[in-house]
Amino acid sequence: MKNKSQGLSNSQTTVIVAMNIIGFAVLFIPQNATELAGVDGAFVTLSAGLVSMFLAGLIVILSSRFPNETVIEYSQRILGKPLGKLYGAVIATHALVVASHVLRGFADAMKVLLLPKTPLEIIMICMLLLCLYCIHGGISTIAKICEIFTFPILSIISITILFNLPEVQMFRFREAFSSGLTPFIKGIPGVSMAYLGYEILFFLIPFMKNKKSALLSGTAGLVLPIFVYTGLVFVAIGLIGTITTSELVYPTIHLSRRVGTSLSFVERFDILFIAFWILAVFTTVTIYLYMSALSFTRLIGLRNYKPFIFMILPVTYILAILPQNIAHINILTKVTNYTGLSIAASSIPLIVLSVIRKKGDGHNG
Amino acid sequence: MKKIKRKKNPKNREVIEERQAPKPPSEERISYSQLSKSINDNYEKFQAFLKESTDAVFRRFRLGINGIDCAIVYIDGLTDKTVIIESILRPMMLTVSDEGKDAESRSGTDNAYDLVLNYLVAAAEIKETDNLDEAMLSVMSGETALIIDGYNRIILISTRGWPVRGISEPETESVIRGAKEGFTETLRINTALLRRKCKDPNMVVRTVRLGRRSKTDIAYVYIKGITNPLLIEELEERLNRIDIDQVIDSGHLEQLIQDNSMTTLPQIQSTERPDKAVANLMEGRVVILVDNSPFALMIPTTFSQLFQSPEDYSERWIVSSGIRALRWISSFLAVFTPAVYIAVVTYHPGLIPTRLALSIAATRDGVPFPSIIEALLMETTIELLRESGARLPGAIGQTIGIVGGLIIGDAAVSAGITSPIMVIVVALTAIASFVIPTYSAAIGLRIMRFPLMILAGILGLYGVMIGFIIINIHLASIKSFGMSYMTPQAPTIFQDMKDFIIRAPARSMKKRPIQAYPIDMIRMDMD
């Protein structure tokens, strides 16, 4: 039977964006924020989230000018063929590198926190095979998986935040804004990198059922991450303190471990947290891999992306296994973060150019 | 279908007609034939098929009025003999008097056929045919064929009557509060049960015959004006595609028309309860009844439906919601408990409170196997017990349960094969799986725990999560007649959440769920 409800619904778009953002960064966002902005971390996280929401809105506005095309096609119309293809290739490679980077970070965290004796390779290959299975079902399966996993992921993070909330000591926030607005503003770009993941909006519009409400549903995808990240940073600063938080590798795990002491049902809540966090990483890696496979396919001009997954998976695996130590990984983190941010910000010049060159939004052709 | 094509081919027809007549029918012969005017010819055609069968009855007699040769053919056991005697033989043979003459004059013709048809055969349901095939099929389904000399038409009189099982309480879906009648093996009784619950003339019962040899009647029922015509079209297309010699049961038909075979879960729900079937009709679903099967199929089906019981709607909504939630929790327990136990005991003992961890370690002290082997052993044993209990007659089944329970619960522990905690885990899993109201869903879910246990044994909680993700991707990717299996959770439909994990108050469910794409959404027009 022909499904009349084909295409992504509004809530599915929202959830895909949210689940793509919430992923690996959950583990270290308090460290990231306190390192960059000190006591102002929570406010910076909130502001960075709002800035990201604005960028996501711009991406939707740009994509809505070309409602039936992904960024790969319309960038070639805006920038011209060679430049547009280059831009598309950058996006595709970026998605691939981010996927492999998240995968590596995930495997490292798993090895430290859950399975000390299991080889990295096994952890990564299992995850990649899962992603393969999910991507094979197409965007509708990915969307449904995101919808299903939203509840468990959010509940485990909410429990971590809510159970720690009563113990937050407000005196730790005394020094907020003490050093003026400069570090506050300086911290925003750094923290907003944790919100990367809304680039998927470059691709979602053509798949949407109700394209007119894309702006609302797309930007709404950032509400959940803002809530989650700000909450985590706030609780971490109020509970552990700025200096300690900025020195922990996975401060969120530290927070979740404290839940176990107030909850006599499980001894170490952090193990449970990690288990559910796997779901968050899974959705992130899957969506990035999908994004990459789709981009490469469209770059070449084909429609069926499924054969490309099989080509991309080994590359992802090799890229993930390549870094030898944490220093390499940190370099990679910086590279992916800056390219991600610049890709997100590139929507501004693209919008300007498309308006000037009269492409899209009724000027098609 | 192949058979129809073969019929339409004129060459084939000739060949078949040549091979007809007195030759004994070979098994492959296709019984297409035109009837002749001579009673002897027609009689022989029937005999060619049926004379070897001892349950076929041939009876030749003469019409009382004018002595024309007649014959009846029927199958003993499928027919009601008093009807044959009282409505066919008695009026035809004994009407010699004025009555008959009167009848003859009234009909204004000496056409014996019309006379018999209109005045003599006193049966409620009559068909006429000039096709031996059709006549044969009718005879095989319990009708009586009446052949009259000089006419190439046969009168088929409905004399069906065979021993039927009475309407009894459904065993697989019992409820405490609710109707106690269940479907039976006879199609007509089943459709009547549906009609009695819904007197809307828009309720359409359409029948197709499937099975080249079994000619099983399959009725699909829907309500015009609620059910989406696209759904009916799709069903008809799938039914037409079937070319098989026998449809064994509705479960067999289910597998012939379902979307995805590579799954353990039913994509088409089956029920023994007419009230459930009618409730589904009202939601815009199509109910399929198969002759000889007391189970009706309902399409499309979503995963959440498998957790619904008719009783949920009879009890107050708070109670029902609690029970509904309990079912969902128990489904998780049935699938994940042994896997999580293995993962926790083997890889993450830190997860459980220290005292419990210590006591588990103490009870596991003398056990020679790793917990994964122990769990697989015990889970297999409980499945053995369950299966043997289901196959054995009631009294012995209970004995098996007691013996098995004792042996497993006590002796295995004292023999040091397993730890008491493992027995608790296994028992919990088994009990939890029996809470799920749909049997086929329960066995489908239960089987998932074996691969999950192995995953947990290899990768700990990561393995359990991998299993969880695989199950969810699988559930998200399958569809039942175009409807996503995980509706209303994915794609999220907030309106349908009213009848999901909680069951909202009856007055708040003003619209039908959109899970079956009904074309009329309004169910209730009151405050």
Coordinates of C-alpha atoms in Angstrom, one line a residue, chain A residues 1-6 9 11-12 106 110 113-115 118 122-124 126-127 130-131 133-134 137 140-141 143-145 147-149 151-152 264-272 274-276 278-279 282, chain B residues 228 230-232 234 238 347-355 458-463 465-466 468-479 481-486 489-494 516-518:
Chain A
M1 CA 0.0 0.0 0.0
K2 CA 1.3 3.4 -0.9
N3 CA 2.1 5.3 2.2
K4 CA 0.6 8.7 1.9
S5 CA 2.6 9.9 4.8
Q6 CA 5.9 9.5 3.2
S9 CA 7.2 14.9 9.7
S11 CA 8.7 16.3 14.9
Q12 CA 11.0 13.8 13.0
F106 CA 33.4 6.7 21.7
M110 CA 34.1 2.8 26.2
L113 CA 34.7 3.4 31.3
L114 CA 32.9 0.2 30.4
L115 CA 35.0 -2.5 28.7
T118 CA 37.9 -5.3 24.8
I122 CA 35.8 -4.7 18.1
I123 CA 34.0 -1.8 19.7
M124 CA 34.3 0.3 16.6
C126 CA 30.3 -3.4 16.0
M127 CA 29.2 0.2 16.0
L130 CA 25.0 -1.2 13.5
C131 CA 25.2 2.1 11.5
Y133 CA 22.1 -1.7 9.2
C134 CA 20.4 1.5 10.2
G137 CA 16.8 1.5 5.9
S140 CA 12.8 7.2 7.3
T141 CA 14.3 4.4 9.5
A143 CA 14.2 9.3 11.7
K144 CA 12.2 6.6 13.5
I145 CA 15.2 5.4 15.4
E147 CA 12.3 9.2 17.7
I148 CA 12.5 5.9 19.6
F149 CA 15.9 6.8 21.2
F151 CA 13.1 9.2 25.3
P152 CA 15.8 6.9 26.8
S264 CA 20.2 3.1 46.4
F265 CA 18.9 1.0 43.5
V266 CA 22.1 0.9 41.5
E267 CA 25.5 1.3 42.9
R268 CA 27.3 2.9 40.0
F269 CA 24.8 4.9 37.9
D270 CA 27.6 5.9 35.5
I271 CA 27.7 2.4 34.0
L272 CA 24.0 2.8 33.2
I274 CA 27.3 5.0 29.5
A275 CA 25.0 2.2 28.3
F276 CA 22.3 4.7 27.3
I278 CA 25.8 4.5 23.4
L279 CA 22.4 5.2 21.8
F282 CA 25.0 5.6 17.6
Chain B
N228 CA -9.5 3.1 3.5
L230 CA -6.5 1.7 -0.7
L231 CA -6.1 -0.8 2.1
I232 CA -8.7 -3.1 0.6
E234 CA -3.8 -3.7 -1.5
R238 CA -2.0 -9.7 -2.3
Y347 CA 31.5 -7.5 33.3
H348 CA 30.0 -4.8 35.6
P349 CA 29.4 -6.1 39.1
G350 CA 29.9 -2.5 40.2
L351 CA 26.4 -1.7 38.9
I352 CA 24.5 -3.6 41.6
P353 CA 24.6 -2.5 45.3
T354 CA 27.5 -4.0 47.1
R355 CA 25.6 -6.3 49.5
I458 CA 30.7 -11.4 24.6
L459 CA 30.5 -7.6 25.1
G460 CA 28.7 -7.0 28.4
L461 CA 26.3 -4.1 28.6
Y462 CA 27.6 -2.9 25.2
G463 CA 26.4 -6.1 23.7
M465 CA 22.8 -2.2 23.9
I466 CA 23.8 -3.5 20.5
F468 CA 18.6 -3.2 21.8
I469 CA 19.6 -1.1 18.9
I470 CA 19.3 -4.0 16.4
I471 CA 15.8 -4.8 17.7
N472 CA 14.8 -1.2 17.4
I473 CA 16.2 -0.7 13.9
H474 CA 14.4 -3.9 12.9
L475 CA 11.1 -2.8 14.4
A476 CA 11.5 0.6 12.8
S477 CA 12.1 -0.8 9.4
I478 CA 9.2 -3.2 9.1
K479 CA 5.8 -2.2 7.9
F481 CA 0.4 -2.9 4.9
G482 CA 2.1 0.4 4.6
M483 CA 1.8 1.4 8.2
S484 CA 5.0 1.6 10.2
Y485 CA 5.2 -1.1 12.8
M486 CA 6.3 1.2 15.6
Q489 CA 6.0 5.9 18.8
A490 CA 7.8 6.2 15.5
P491 CA 6.6 8.1 13.5
T492 CA 5.3 9.9 16.6
I493 CA 1.6 10.5 16.4
F494 CA 0.6 12.3 19.6
A516 CA -5.2 2.2 9.8
Y517 CA -5.7 5.4 7.7
P518 CA -9.5 5.4 8.3

